[in-house]
CSV table of C-alpha atoms in Angstrom, one decimal:
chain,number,residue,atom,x,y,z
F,1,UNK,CA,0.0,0.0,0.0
F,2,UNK,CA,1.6,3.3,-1.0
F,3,UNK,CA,0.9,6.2,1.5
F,4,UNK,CA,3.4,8.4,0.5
F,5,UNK,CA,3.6,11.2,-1.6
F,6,UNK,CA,3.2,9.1,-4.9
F,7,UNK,CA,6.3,9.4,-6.2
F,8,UNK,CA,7.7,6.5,-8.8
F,9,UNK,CA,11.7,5.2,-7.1
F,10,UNK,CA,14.2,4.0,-9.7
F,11,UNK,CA,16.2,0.6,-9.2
F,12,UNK,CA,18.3,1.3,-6.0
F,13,UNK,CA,21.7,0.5,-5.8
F,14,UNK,CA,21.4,0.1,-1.6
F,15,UNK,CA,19.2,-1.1,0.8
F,16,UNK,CA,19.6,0.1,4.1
F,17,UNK,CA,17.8,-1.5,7.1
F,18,UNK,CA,16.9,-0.5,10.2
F,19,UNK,CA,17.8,-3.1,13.3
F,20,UNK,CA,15.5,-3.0,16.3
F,21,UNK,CA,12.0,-3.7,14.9
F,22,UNK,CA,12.8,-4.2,11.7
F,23,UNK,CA,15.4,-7.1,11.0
F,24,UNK,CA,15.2,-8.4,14.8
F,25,UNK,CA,12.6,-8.6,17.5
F,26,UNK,CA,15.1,-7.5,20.1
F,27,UNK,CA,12.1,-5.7,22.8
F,28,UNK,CA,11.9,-8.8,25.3
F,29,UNK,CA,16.0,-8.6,25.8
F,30,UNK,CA,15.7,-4.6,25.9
F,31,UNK,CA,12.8,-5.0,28.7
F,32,UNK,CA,15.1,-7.5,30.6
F,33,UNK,CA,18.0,-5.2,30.4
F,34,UNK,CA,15.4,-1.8,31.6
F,35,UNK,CA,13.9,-3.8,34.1
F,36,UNK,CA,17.5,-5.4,35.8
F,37,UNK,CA,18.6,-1.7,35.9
F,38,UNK,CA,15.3,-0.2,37.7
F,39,UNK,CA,15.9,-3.2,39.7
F,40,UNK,CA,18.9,-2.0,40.7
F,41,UNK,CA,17.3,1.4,42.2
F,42,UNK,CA,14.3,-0.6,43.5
F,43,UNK,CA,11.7,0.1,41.0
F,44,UNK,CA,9.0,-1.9,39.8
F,45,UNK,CA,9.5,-3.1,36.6
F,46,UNK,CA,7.8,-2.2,33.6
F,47,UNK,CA,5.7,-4.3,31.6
F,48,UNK,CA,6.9,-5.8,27.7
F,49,UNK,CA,4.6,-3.7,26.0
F,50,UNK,CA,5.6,-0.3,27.9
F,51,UNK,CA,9.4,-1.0,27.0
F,52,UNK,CA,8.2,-1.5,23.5
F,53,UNK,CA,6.5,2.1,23.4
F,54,UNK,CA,9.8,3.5,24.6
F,55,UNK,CA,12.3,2.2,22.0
F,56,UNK,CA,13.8,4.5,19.4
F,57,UNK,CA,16.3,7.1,20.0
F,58,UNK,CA,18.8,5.5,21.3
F,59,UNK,CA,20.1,4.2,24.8
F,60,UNK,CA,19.6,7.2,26.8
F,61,UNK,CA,16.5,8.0,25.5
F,62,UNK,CA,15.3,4.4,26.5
F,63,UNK,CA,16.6,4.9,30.2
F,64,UNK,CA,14.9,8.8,30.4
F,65,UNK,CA,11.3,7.3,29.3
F,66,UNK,CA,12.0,4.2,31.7
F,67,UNK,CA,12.8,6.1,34.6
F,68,UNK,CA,10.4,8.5,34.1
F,69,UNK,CA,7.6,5.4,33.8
F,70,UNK,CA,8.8,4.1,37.3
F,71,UNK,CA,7.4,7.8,38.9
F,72,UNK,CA,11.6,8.5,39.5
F,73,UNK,CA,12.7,10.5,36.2
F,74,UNK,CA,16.1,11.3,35.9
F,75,UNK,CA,18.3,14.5,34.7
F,76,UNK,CA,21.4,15.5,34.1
F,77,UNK,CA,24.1,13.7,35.9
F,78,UNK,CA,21.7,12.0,37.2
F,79,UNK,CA,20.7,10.5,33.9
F,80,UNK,CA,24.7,9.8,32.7
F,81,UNK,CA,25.3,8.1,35.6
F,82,UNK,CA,22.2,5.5,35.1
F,83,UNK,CA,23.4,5.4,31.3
F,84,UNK,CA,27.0,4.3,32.3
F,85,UNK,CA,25.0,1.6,34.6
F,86,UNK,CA,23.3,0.3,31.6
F,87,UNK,CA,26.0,-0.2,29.3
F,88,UNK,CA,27.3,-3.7,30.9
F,89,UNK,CA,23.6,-4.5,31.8
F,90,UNK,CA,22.7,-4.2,28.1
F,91,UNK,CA,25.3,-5.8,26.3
F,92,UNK,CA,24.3,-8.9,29.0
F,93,UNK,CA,20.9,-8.9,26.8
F,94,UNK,CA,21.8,-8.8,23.5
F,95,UNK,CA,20.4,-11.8,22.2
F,96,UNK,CA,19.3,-14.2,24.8
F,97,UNK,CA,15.2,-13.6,24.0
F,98,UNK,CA,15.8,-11.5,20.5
F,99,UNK,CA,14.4,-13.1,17.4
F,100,UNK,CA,14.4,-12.4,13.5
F,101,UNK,CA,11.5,-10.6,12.0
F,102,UNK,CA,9.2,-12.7,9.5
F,103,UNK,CA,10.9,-13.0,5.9
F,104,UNK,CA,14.8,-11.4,7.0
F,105,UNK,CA,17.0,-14.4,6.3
F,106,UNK,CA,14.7,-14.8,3.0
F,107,UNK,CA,14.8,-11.3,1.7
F,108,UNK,CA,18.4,-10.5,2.0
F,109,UNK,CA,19.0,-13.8,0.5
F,110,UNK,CA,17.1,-13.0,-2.3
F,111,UNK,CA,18.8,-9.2,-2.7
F,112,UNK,CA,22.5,-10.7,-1.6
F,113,UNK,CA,21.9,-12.9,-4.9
F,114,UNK,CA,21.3,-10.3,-7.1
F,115,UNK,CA,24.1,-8.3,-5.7
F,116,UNK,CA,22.1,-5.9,-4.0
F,117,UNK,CA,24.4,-3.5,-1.9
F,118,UNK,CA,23.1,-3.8,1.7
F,119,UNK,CA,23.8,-1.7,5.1
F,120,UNK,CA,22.4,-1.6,8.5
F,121,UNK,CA,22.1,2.0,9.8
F,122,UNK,CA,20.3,1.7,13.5
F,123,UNK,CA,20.4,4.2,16.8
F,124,UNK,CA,21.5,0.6,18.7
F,125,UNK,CA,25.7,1.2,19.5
F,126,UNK,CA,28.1,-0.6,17.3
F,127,UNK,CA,29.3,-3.4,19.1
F,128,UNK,CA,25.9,-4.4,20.2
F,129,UNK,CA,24.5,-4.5,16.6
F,130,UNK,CA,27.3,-6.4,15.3
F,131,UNK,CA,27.1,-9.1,18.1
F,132,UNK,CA,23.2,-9.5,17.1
F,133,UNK,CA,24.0,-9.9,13.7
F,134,UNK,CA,26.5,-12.0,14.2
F,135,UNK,CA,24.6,-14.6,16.3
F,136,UNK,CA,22.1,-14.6,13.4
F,137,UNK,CA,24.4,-15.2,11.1
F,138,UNK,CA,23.8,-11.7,8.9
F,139,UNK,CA,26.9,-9.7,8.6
F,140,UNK,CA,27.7,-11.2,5.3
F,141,UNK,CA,24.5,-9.8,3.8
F,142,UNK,CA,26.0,-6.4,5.2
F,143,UNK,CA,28.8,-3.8,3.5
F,144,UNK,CA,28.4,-1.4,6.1
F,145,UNK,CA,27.1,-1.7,9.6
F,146,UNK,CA,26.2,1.6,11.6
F,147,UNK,CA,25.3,2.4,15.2
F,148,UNK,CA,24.0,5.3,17.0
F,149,UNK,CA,27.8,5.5,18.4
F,150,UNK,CA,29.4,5.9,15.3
F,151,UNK,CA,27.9,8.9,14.3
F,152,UNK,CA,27.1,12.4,16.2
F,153,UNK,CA,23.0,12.4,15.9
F,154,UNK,CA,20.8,9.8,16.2
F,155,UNK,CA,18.0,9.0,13.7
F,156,UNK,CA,15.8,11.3,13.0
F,157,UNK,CA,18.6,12.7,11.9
F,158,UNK,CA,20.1,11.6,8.8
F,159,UNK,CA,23.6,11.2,10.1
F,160,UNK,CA,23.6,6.9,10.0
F,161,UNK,CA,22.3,6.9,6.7
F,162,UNK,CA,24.6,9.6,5.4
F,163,UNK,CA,27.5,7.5,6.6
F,164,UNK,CA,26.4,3.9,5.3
F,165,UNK,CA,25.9,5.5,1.8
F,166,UNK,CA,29.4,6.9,2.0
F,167,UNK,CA,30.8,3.2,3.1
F,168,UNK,CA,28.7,2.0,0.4
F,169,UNK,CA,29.5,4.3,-2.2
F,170,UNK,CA,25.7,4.9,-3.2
F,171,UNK,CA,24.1,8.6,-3.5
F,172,UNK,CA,20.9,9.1,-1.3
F,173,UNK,CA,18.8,9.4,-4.6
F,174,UNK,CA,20.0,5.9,-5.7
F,175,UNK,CA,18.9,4.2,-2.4
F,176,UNK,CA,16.2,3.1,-0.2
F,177,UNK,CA,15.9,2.6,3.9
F,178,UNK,CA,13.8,-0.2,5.2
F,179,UNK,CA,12.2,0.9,8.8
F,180,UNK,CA,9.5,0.7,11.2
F,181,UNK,CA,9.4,4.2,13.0
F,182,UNK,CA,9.0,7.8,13.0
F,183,UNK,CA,12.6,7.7,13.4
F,184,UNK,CA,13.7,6.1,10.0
F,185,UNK,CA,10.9,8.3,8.4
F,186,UNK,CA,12.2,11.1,9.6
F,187,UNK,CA,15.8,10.2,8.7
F,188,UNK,CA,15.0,8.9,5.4
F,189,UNK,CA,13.7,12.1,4.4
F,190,UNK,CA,16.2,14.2,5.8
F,191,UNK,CA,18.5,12.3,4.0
F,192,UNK,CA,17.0,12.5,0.6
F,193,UNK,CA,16.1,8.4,0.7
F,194,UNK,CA,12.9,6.9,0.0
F,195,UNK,CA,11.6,4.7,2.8
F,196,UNK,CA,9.2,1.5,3.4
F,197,UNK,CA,8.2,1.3,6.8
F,198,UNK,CA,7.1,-2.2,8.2
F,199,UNK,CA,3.7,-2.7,10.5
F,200,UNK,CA,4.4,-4.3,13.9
F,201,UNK,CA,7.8,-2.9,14.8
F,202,UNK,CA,8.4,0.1,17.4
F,203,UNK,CA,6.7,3.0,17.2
F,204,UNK,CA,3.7,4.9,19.2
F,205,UNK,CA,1.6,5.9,16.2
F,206,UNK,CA,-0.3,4.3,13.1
F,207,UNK,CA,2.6,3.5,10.8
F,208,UNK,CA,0.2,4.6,7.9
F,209,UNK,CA,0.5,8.3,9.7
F,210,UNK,CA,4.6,8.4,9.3
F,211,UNK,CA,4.8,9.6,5.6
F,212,UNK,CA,6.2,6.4,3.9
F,213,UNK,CA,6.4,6.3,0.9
F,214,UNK,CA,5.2,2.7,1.2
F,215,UNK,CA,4.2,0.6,4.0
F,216,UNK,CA,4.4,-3.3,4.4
F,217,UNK,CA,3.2,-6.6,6.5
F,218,UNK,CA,6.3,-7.8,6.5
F,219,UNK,CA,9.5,-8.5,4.7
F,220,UNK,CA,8.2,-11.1,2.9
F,221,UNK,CA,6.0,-8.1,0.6
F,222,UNK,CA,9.5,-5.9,0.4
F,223,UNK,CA,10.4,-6.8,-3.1
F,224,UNK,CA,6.4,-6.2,-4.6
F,225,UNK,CA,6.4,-3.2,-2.8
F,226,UNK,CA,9.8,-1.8,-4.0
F,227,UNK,CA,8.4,-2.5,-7.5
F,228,UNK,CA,5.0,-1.0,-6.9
F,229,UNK,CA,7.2,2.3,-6.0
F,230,UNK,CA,9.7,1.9,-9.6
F,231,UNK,CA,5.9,1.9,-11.0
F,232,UNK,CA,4.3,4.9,-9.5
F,233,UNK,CA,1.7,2.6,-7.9
């Protein structure tokens, strides 16, 4: 279904995914990881579905919306300190309860074959994203791999595209960003990229309200919708 603003995509030359909610189901390890750290400060912990609503924007932003939650919300130094708390925390629950998304090992099978150029561009840090991939068995499918630490904004910001395109050696106009937020949305067009957002990832509003140019069950329906965008549809 095409809800964006109509216009026709040529053949890309890249494909850039996002990671959490997109190529992985990674919420149940994020909510372990949240909830071990309130646990820490003695705080109830939150529900799987009220972690979910929280993801996107990175680590920090995940830990403000969490503490804030719990009825304790955190500033400042305040909020560094809890962030250095969570870095060992998180990289404990990396993969333990994560999952692929329907149709990822088949899809970038199917655009790895046709040498598709491929790149992950995610708000996740580095290390973590590589060690997911990695247990999944995906960093082949990959010629650049980008975290929120590697660049100095976060999605929305276009930053993490900008810099897998350059790795790639692609121009915005000749490539596409695979998502599931406001926050790939938001970087894909600040980055001059079309973008197909996916229904049931991360994100607190309709997908169909985000401004994709084309929206999709699953990854399974990625190739028909890329064509119905080279089409006009």
């Amino acid at each position: 279904m095409n809800v964006g603003a109509g216009r026709s995509l040529r053949p890309p030359k890249a494909i850039l995914f996002d990671l959490d909610g997109t190529l992985v189901d990674s919420a149940p390890d994020i909510a372990a990881a949240v909830n071990e750290l309130l646990a820490s400060r003695d705080l109830p912990p939150l529900r799987l579905d009220q972690v979910k609503a929280m993801i996107g924007g990175g680590v920090r932003k995940l830990i403000e919306r969490a503490f804030a939650a719990s009825g304790a919300p955190l500033v400042g130094n305040a909020l560094d300190e809890a962030n250095r708390v969570m870095a060992p925390i998180y990289s404990r629950h990396l993969t333990g309860l994560t999952r692929l998304m329907p149709g990822v090992r088949e899809v970038l099978t199917h655009f790895y074959a046709k040498g598709m150029a491929m790149g992950v561009a995610t708000n996740k840090p580095q290390l973590a994203t590589r060690e997911i991939l990695l247990h999944f068995g995906l960093t082949e499918y990959f010629r650049a791999i980008i975290g929120g630490d590697a660049v100095t904004c976060l999605k929305p910001a276009p930053d993490a595209l900008l810099l897998a395109l350059a790795q790639l050696g692609v121009d915005p106009c000749d490539a596409l960003l695979v998502g599931d937020s406001g926050a790939d949305a938001g970087a894909a067009r600040a980055a001059g990229v079309p973008v197909i957002l996916l229904r049931g990832g991360y994100t607190h509003f309709p997908v169909e309200e985000l401004g994709a140019d084309q929206v999709c069950d699953s990854l399974f329906d990625l190739p028909a919708a890329m064509q119905g965008l080279q089409a006009g549809a």
